[in-house]
Amino acid sequence: MSCDASPVRFLLVEDDDDHASLTIRAIRKAGVVTQIDRVIDGVEAMHFLLGEEPYADRKLPNLVLLDINMPRKSGLEVLREIRESPGISNLAVVILSTSSEERDISTAYHLKANSYLCKPVNSDEFRAMISELSQYWGVWNEPPPSE
Amino acid sequence: MEQRPLPEGLDRCEDEQISRPGVVQPHGVMFALDPDNLVVRHVSENSEAVLNRSPDSLVGVKITELVAASNRESLEGVLKNKLNSYSNPLSLEIGLEGEGRFFDGIASRAGELILLELDGEHPGNFQGDASRRSLEHHFELTSSTLMALAGSDSVAAAGQSLCENVKEFLGFDRVMLYVFADDGHGEVLAEARENALSPFLGLHYPASDIPENARQLYVQNLIRLIADVDAVPVDLYPPNPELDMTHATLRAVSPFHIRYLQNMGVTASMSISLVEGGKLWGLIACHHYSGPFEIPATRRISCVHLAMAVAGRLAAIQKQNEADQFLQRKDRLTRKIITLSKMRDLPEAFSQRAKGILDVFLADGLTFLSDRKDLTHGHALDPLRSRQLLKYLSPKSDGIQMSNSLRADFPSFEWREDEPAGVLVLRFGSQATLLLFRSERVSNVRWAGKQESKKDGPLTPRASFEEWVESVEGRCLEWSETDLRLASEFYSSLATHVLRQLARLNELNAKLKEQNDEIQQFAYTVSHDLKAPLVSVNGWIGVLEEDLEAGEYGELSHAIKRIRTAASRMGNLIEDLLEYSRIGRSEGQVEEISLNEMLRELAGTMETELEEKGIELRIQPDLPTVRGLTNSIYQIFLNLLSNAVKYGSSHSQPVIEVSCETTEFAVRCAVRDNGDGIAPEYHQKIFELFQRLSNDGEGTGVGLASVAKNVQIHHGECGVISLPDSGAEFWFTLPHKHPDNHEL
């Protein structure tokens, strides 16, 4: 647990509105995260993380929750770009996807994702997962020092 | 009976110099003359016995001095000009005119000298009639024989006529037609004999019976005779062991041969060569058993002329028979091949046609080995053993190989008793092998006399002459040249077929793989894209449960609405996917389609929607007619127009245009909108299943993938031309000619 109660910020990169609503609701319920930002696809995600317009005022998140299957730019491409961009390359990125395909999991780890989570179809499990995720990454995990 | 001792130190009678024996048969007198002055250089020592003149009184004398004056001119003429011994028998009067005796004289060349041989003493002077006599003889013999031959279609039948005519003409006890096989051994194919004699018809004689040196001589001198097997040959005076008697009539024959004949009980013999293509094809062999026998020169010569006339005909009949047999078998083979090539599965084909194939090749069993399936039929090595055997064959991977005696050729194979004796192997690379087997044929070859092993010392004539049945163990009926020619044809046809089959298999495999990949991809995308809305539905139900429990009713209707939306999305998705999976499966007929009519109909169904969104739809008035599957093409236009309405109508005054143009190769259709356009990096992606550019919820991501698939069925192509803010043109082509493809 971090000794100073600094704000915990998550960035949710999710194109599906329903999934976004459900995830955000669950994160809020966990009561750990101070701020949840959501972008609707990978292009917006990079704009946000790189602090480009219209996200110039953004604060870097403690955790990026990244979906894989999105229009315009897939989550794995975003992951690669994050790892290749100075200033944000060490950000904690957790993949949160409906896909349980081995090749997606393999690629994600190859691209240095911190963790891979598969969205459960059962809603109780889904909420439990999001709750524990928030605890773990928001409370227990030490975020990387800023670069 | 005195027997001449066999020459010592002679290991094989083949080495004997039979054309230079140095001695002559004693029933006639041989003079060797100087070719320029016709002076006698050598004379046979029996001149005293036959002519009452001692040899030394004859040497040095001009030969014309010996004959009656009336003969001198003709004698000199012949000696100087006509040394071809088949056309010059003279009737000479030896001694003084009117008091002398009459002989037949034959002149020939002997190296640098000339030979004059006298035999056939006869009463009176027939010289005036000599030519008529020989013509009569000749006509008598040849006309009847040639007529009989003309009507014969087998060597045996022709040979029979020949032997009968010759026997009647000459008077020998036995006349045979003896024909040589490829390996030199001989067979008596026809025979005319005195009834009391045992038949020699069908007997086989080893090649060594008529050694090579004899055969060569027989091609140069077409006739040889032995007037008296028991007579002791006489020397020449003075001796001349080098005198070349190749063309002489009185040449004494090899003592080996004399022994041989004596063992057979033969007392006199004559044989005439049948030469074809410069090689000894066969012999007319005459044997006498009742004492010495002399044939007058003119009759002998008639026979030689006859032999020259019929040799070609006999050889031709033999060739014709072989050719006929070949054609018959080839015909059967061709029909087999046609049948086989219509069947796709080769192992199955062989299985059904096995009996016919065995028939054509006179085989007893076959085994067919291939990558996919093995098959065996009849008396053959089973596939496992066959494969083992193949390892012993030389490593040629293509072509034809054979063995007539497997046990002798592959002794280390560990043969089992009941396995075949011979094989013919047709190999088609590493893909397939056909083995044709022949069982052991215990052939009863009627060998005349026991074949003696050369290891036992010098080759000697057989002592006994009983018929000997030789069992040929471990051998099959030999693969003949005909068999090999047929096999070669079969091989060529099959090779093509095998290759074609393989190509087809490869093609099918590739297609299968492609389809499999498609299925995998489909399954992946389907499961994923159906999962997402399910997560939403369950998620919102969870929210409902929580809120209801907590007594919070604020979000209820929102939650329910979301559930409905998600569920309906699933429903649409499932329908679209079903539709997509059906593309190419349903059997439609290729028809002539009027695009004008189709578009008019489509426009009708979209009227309301177009009006609501204020979209103007412009359709080119003179759209062409195309050939294709109606439903499929309808789907293409439906999807493209649908997309244009959903995503391409952001303009303040949205316009959608449909146009077509006909090129040399295809009809190209386009649906153009003036909406936001699509960035180039997505142009490829959007045609893939479930690749959407935005998540506005309207599309299921199947539409353009459907378009692509439907276009593919028509062997066309599709794509989009667009830049951001400049609208989008979706195009596709329908080729006029469909490449060879049984799907359409």
XYZ file of N, CA, C and O in Angstrom, chain B residues 191-271:
324
model
N 9.332 -80.919 -90.228
C 10.085 -82.123 -90.539
C 9.305 -82.994 -91.499
O 8.089 -83.119 -91.385
N 10.059 -83.578 -92.465
C 9.476 -84.615 -93.327
C 10.396 -85.821 -93.184
O 11.623 -85.694 -93.321
N 9.862 -86.991 -92.858
C 10.740 -88.140 -92.578
C 10.109 -89.446 -93.023
O 8.899 -89.545 -93.211
N 10.984 -90.436 -93.145
C 10.519 -91.806 -93.371
C 9.779 -92.231 -92.125
O 10.208 -91.952 -91.007
N 8.677 -92.914 -92.291
C 7.824 -93.272 -91.154
C 8.527 -94.025 -90.048
O 8.190 -93.898 -88.885
N 9.490 -94.830 -90.440
C 10.143 -95.667 -89.437
C 10.985 -94.854 -88.464
O 11.283 -95.305 -87.358
N 11.377 -93.671 -88.855
C 12.267 -92.884 -88.003
C 11.487 -92.209 -86.887
O 10.321 -91.839 -87.048
N 12.168 -92.053 -85.729
C 11.491 -91.342 -84.635
C 11.532 -89.839 -84.923
O 12.506 -89.340 -85.482
N 10.481 -89.143 -84.547
C 10.400 -87.724 -84.917
C 11.380 -86.846 -84.141
O 11.614 -87.049 -82.961
N 11.916 -85.886 -84.855
C 12.754 -84.874 -84.209
C 11.994 -83.547 -84.063
O 12.517 -82.571 -83.560
N 10.778 -83.545 -84.533
C 9.986 -82.317 -84.529
C 9.827 -81.814 -83.098
O 9.464 -82.574 -82.198
N 10.107 -80.535 -82.872
C 9.935 -79.943 -81.548
C 11.149 -80.052 -80.654
O 11.149 -79.528 -79.544
N 12.188 -80.719 -81.134
C 13.381 -80.824 -80.299
C 14.125 -79.501 -80.270
O 14.159 -78.766 -81.247
N 14.727 -79.220 -79.116
C 15.577 -78.038 -78.979
C 17.029 -78.492 -78.899
O 17.331 -79.499 -78.270
N 17.917 -77.741 -79.541
C 19.331 -78.068 -79.505
C 20.086 -76.899 -78.896
O 19.841 -75.762 -79.235
N 20.995 -77.182 -77.981
C 21.737 -76.071 -77.384
C 22.538 -75.321 -78.444
O 22.911 -75.888 -79.477
N 22.822 -74.078 -78.146
C 23.543 -73.223 -79.091
C 24.903 -73.795 -79.437
O 25.405 -73.643 -80.551
N 25.501 -74.492 -78.513
C 26.853 -74.992 -78.726
C 26.919 -76.090 -79.788
O 27.997 -76.428 -80.275
N 25.761 -76.650 -80.169
C 25.762 -77.668 -81.217
C 26.271 -77.118 -82.539
O 26.882 -77.827 -83.326
N 25.975 -75.913 -82.830
C 26.482 -75.285 -84.058
C 27.259 -74.066 -83.619
O 26.703 -72.981 -83.467
N 28.552 -74.293 -83.404
C 29.342 -73.200 -82.819
C 29.494 -72.015 -83.777
O 29.223 -72.118 -84.971
N 29.974 -70.927 -83.227
C 30.025 -69.659 -83.953
C 30.853 -69.752 -85.225
O 30.471 -69.196 -86.269
N 31.971 -70.468 -85.166
C 32.813 -70.524 -86.372
C 32.083 -71.238 -87.502
O 32.191 -70.873 -88.679
N 31.277 -72.223 -87.121
C 30.486 -72.922 -88.142
C 29.424 -72.001 -88.719
O 29.227 -71.931 -89.930
N 28.764 -71.256 -87.845
C 27.709 -70.365 -88.337
C 28.246 -69.343 -89.323
O 27.595 -69.001 -90.323
N 29.409 -68.832 -89.016
C 29.991 -67.832 -89.924
C 30.259 -68.460 -91.280
O 29.987 -67.867 -92.322
N 30.776 -69.682 -91.243
C 31.051 -70.386 -92.494
C 29.758 -70.618 -93.256
O 29.709 -70.457 -94.484
N 28.703 -70.935 -92.551
C 27.426 -71.254 -93.192
C 26.784 -70.052 -93.862
O 25.918 -70.201 -94.723
N 27.181 -68.867 -93.443
C 26.646 -67.673 -94.108
C 27.395 -67.430 -95.413
O 26.826 -66.953 -96.395
N 28.676 -67.811 -95.418
C 29.466 -67.580 -96.628
C 29.243 -68.673 -97.664
O 29.202 -68.409 -98.863
N 29.119 -69.898 -97.203
C 28.872 -71.013 -98.116
C 27.540 -71.615 -97.727
O 27.388 -72.173 -96.651
N 26.575 -71.490 -98.632
C 25.223 -71.818 -98.231
C 24.931 -73.321 -98.190
O 23.832 -73.718 -97.817
N 25.890 -74.139 -98.604
C 25.589 -75.571 -98.618
C 26.796 -76.377 -98.159
O 27.938 -75.979 -98.395
N 26.535 -77.423 -97.449
C 27.629 -78.358 -97.118
C 27.048 -79.746 -97.074
O 25.884 -79.941 -96.708
N 27.912 -80.651 -97.462
C 27.416 -82.006 -97.537
C 28.459 -82.980 -97.031
O 29.656 -82.680 -97.019
N 27.934 -84.112 -96.601
C 28.819 -85.222 -96.243
C 28.249 -86.437 -96.953
O 27.175 -86.936 -96.590
N 28.960 -86.872 -97.981
C 28.422 -87.954 -98.803
C 28.464 -89.293 -98.074
O 27.608 -90.149 -98.268
N 29.497 -89.464 -97.229
C 29.642 -90.720 -96.497
C 30.312 -90.420 -95.170
O 31.504 -90.110 -95.123
N 29.508 -90.536 -94.120
C 30.009 -90.185 -92.795
C 31.232 -91.017 -92.398
O 32.140 -90.539 -91.736
N 31.241 -92.251 -92.867
C 32.327 -93.146 -92.437
C 33.561 -93.077 -93.314
O 34.570 -93.731 -93.029
N 33.471 -92.354 -94.417
C 34.621 -92.325 -95.323
C 35.799 -91.611 -94.683
O 35.627 -90.651 -93.928
N 36.981 -92.069 -94.992
C 38.183 -91.424 -94.457
C 38.616 -90.338 -95.429
O 38.845 -90.626 -96.610
N 38.759 -89.138 -94.967
C 39.149 -88.049 -95.873
C 40.563 -88.255 -96.400
O 41.384 -88.943 -95.784
N 40.865 -87.662 -97.551
C 42.191 -87.801 -98.145
C 42.944 -86.481 -98.125
O 42.344 -85.411 -98.196
N 44.264 -86.589 -98.081
C 45.099 -85.391 -98.073
C 45.227 -84.807 -99.459
O 44.937 -85.455 -100.465
N 45.753 -83.626 -99.491
C 46.091 -83.007 -100.762
C 47.553 -83.366 -101.089
O 48.371 -83.569 -100.187
N 47.835 -83.432 -102.410
C 49.217 -83.644 -102.829
C 49.633 -82.489 -103.738
O 48.946 -82.236 -104.727
N 50.700 -81.812 -103.432
C 51.389 -81.785 -102.141
C 50.501 -81.169 -101.057
O 49.588 -80.430 -101.401
N 50.755 -81.449 -99.810
C 49.852 -81.005 -98.733
C 49.726 -79.467 -98.710
O 50.666 -78.757 -99.060
N 48.594 -79.006 -98.362
C 48.399 -77.558 -98.210
C 47.395 -77.307 -97.077
O 46.189 -77.223 -97.308
N 47.929 -77.262 -95.868
C 47.024 -77.081 -94.732
C 46.369 -75.699 -94.687
O 45.417 -75.464 -93.965
N 46.919 -74.780 -95.479
C 46.368 -73.421 -95.446
C 45.327 -73.162 -96.506
O 44.789 -72.066 -96.595
N 45.056 -74.154 -97.331
C 44.118 -73.916 -98.421
C 42.734 -73.584 -97.873
O 42.164 -74.328 -97.081
N 42.206 -72.427 -98.304
C 40.922 -71.976 -97.778
C 39.796 -72.675 -98.532
O 39.492 -72.341 -99.677
N 39.155 -73.644 -97.856
C 38.106 -74.420 -98.523
C 36.709 -73.914 -98.193
O 35.739 -74.675 -98.266
N 36.586 -72.641 -97.814
C 35.282 -72.085 -97.455
C 34.223 -72.379 -98.520
O 33.107 -72.761 -98.231
N 34.615 -72.223 -99.797
C 33.614 -72.366 -100.856
C 33.632 -73.734 -101.520
O 32.932 -73.959 -102.507
N 34.427 -74.631 -100.983
C 34.553 -75.936 -101.635
C 33.421 -76.849 -101.276
O 32.833 -76.743 -100.200
N 33.117 -77.765 -102.199
C 32.056 -78.750 -101.962
C 32.586 -79.975 -101.226
O 31.890 -80.594 -100.434
N 33.852 -80.339 -101.542
C 34.401 -81.570 -100.998
C 35.107 -81.385 -99.665
O 35.696 -82.305 -99.129
N 35.027 -80.181 -99.128
C 35.675 -79.917 -97.836
C 35.320 -81.017 -96.850
O 34.127 -81.346 -96.683
N 36.321 -81.554 -96.165
C 36.031 -82.550 -95.125
C 35.578 -81.812 -93.874
O 36.146 -80.796 -93.500
N 34.533 -82.368 -93.233
C 34.020 -81.633 -92.074
C 34.727 -82.014 -90.791
O 35.436 -83.009 -90.724
N 34.493 -81.226 -89.783
C 35.128 -81.389 -88.478
C 34.876 -82.784 -87.907
O 33.760 -83.302 -87.977
N 35.925 -83.402 -87.370
C 35.766 -84.720 -86.753
C 34.757 -84.714 -85.607
O 34.102 -85.721 -85.341
N 34.587 -83.562 -84.965
C 33.571 -83.462 -83.921
C 32.198 -83.716 -84.526
O 31.368 -84.446 -83.990
N 32.024 -83.077 -85.658
C 30.721 -83.190 -86.313
C 30.473 -84.613 -86.776
O 29.371 -85.145 -86.669
N 31.536 -85.248 -87.324
C 31.408 -86.639 -87.770
C 30.992 -87.518 -86.605
O 30.074 -88.340 -86.715
N 31.663 -87.343 -85.460
C 31.329 -88.114 -84.259
C 29.867 -87.969 -83.916
O 29.145 -88.906 -83.641
N 29.482 -86.730 -83.930
C 28.111 -86.319 -83.613
C 27.117 -87.055 -84.503
O 26.150 -87.664 -84.059
N 27.381 -87.045 -85.805
C 26.459 -87.689 -86.736
C 26.471 -89.201 -86.553
O 25.432 -89.866 -86.602
N 27.653 -89.718 -86.338
C 27.748 -91.175 -86.143
C 26.951 -91.587 -84.918
O 26.271 -92.622 -84.934
N 27.022 -90.755 -83.884
C 26.256 -91.064 -82.682
C 24.769 -91.083 -82.956
O 24.003 -91.757 -82.277
N 24.367 -90.308 -83.941
C 22.941 -90.257 -84.275
C 22.542 -91.367 -85.239
O 21.368 -91.529 -85.534
N 23.529 -92.080 -85.771
C 23.198 -93.114 -86.748
C 23.050 -92.560 -88.159
O 22.598 -93.250 -89.082
N 23.473 -91.324 -88.353
C 23.362 -90.698 -89.669
C 24.524 -91.179 -90.542
O 25.663 -91.222 -90.103
N 24.215 -91.521 -91.796
C 25.266 -92.027 -92.687
C 25.675 -91.004 -93.737
O 26.777 -91.069 -94.289
N 24.771 -90.073 -94.057
C 25.097 -89.000 -95.006
C 24.242 -87.804 -94.656
O 23.135 -87.947 -94.116
N 24.732 -86.610 -94.935
C 23.924 -85.438 -94.596
C 24.207 -84.276 -95.531
O 25.205 -84.243 -96.251
N 23.273 -83.328 -95.490
C 23.468 -82.107 -96.256
C 22.693 -81.024 -95.522
O 21.622 -81.294 -94.980
N 23.215 -79.823 -95.503
C 22.406 -78.740 -94.941
C 22.581 -77.477 -95.774
O 23.634 -77.227 -96.354
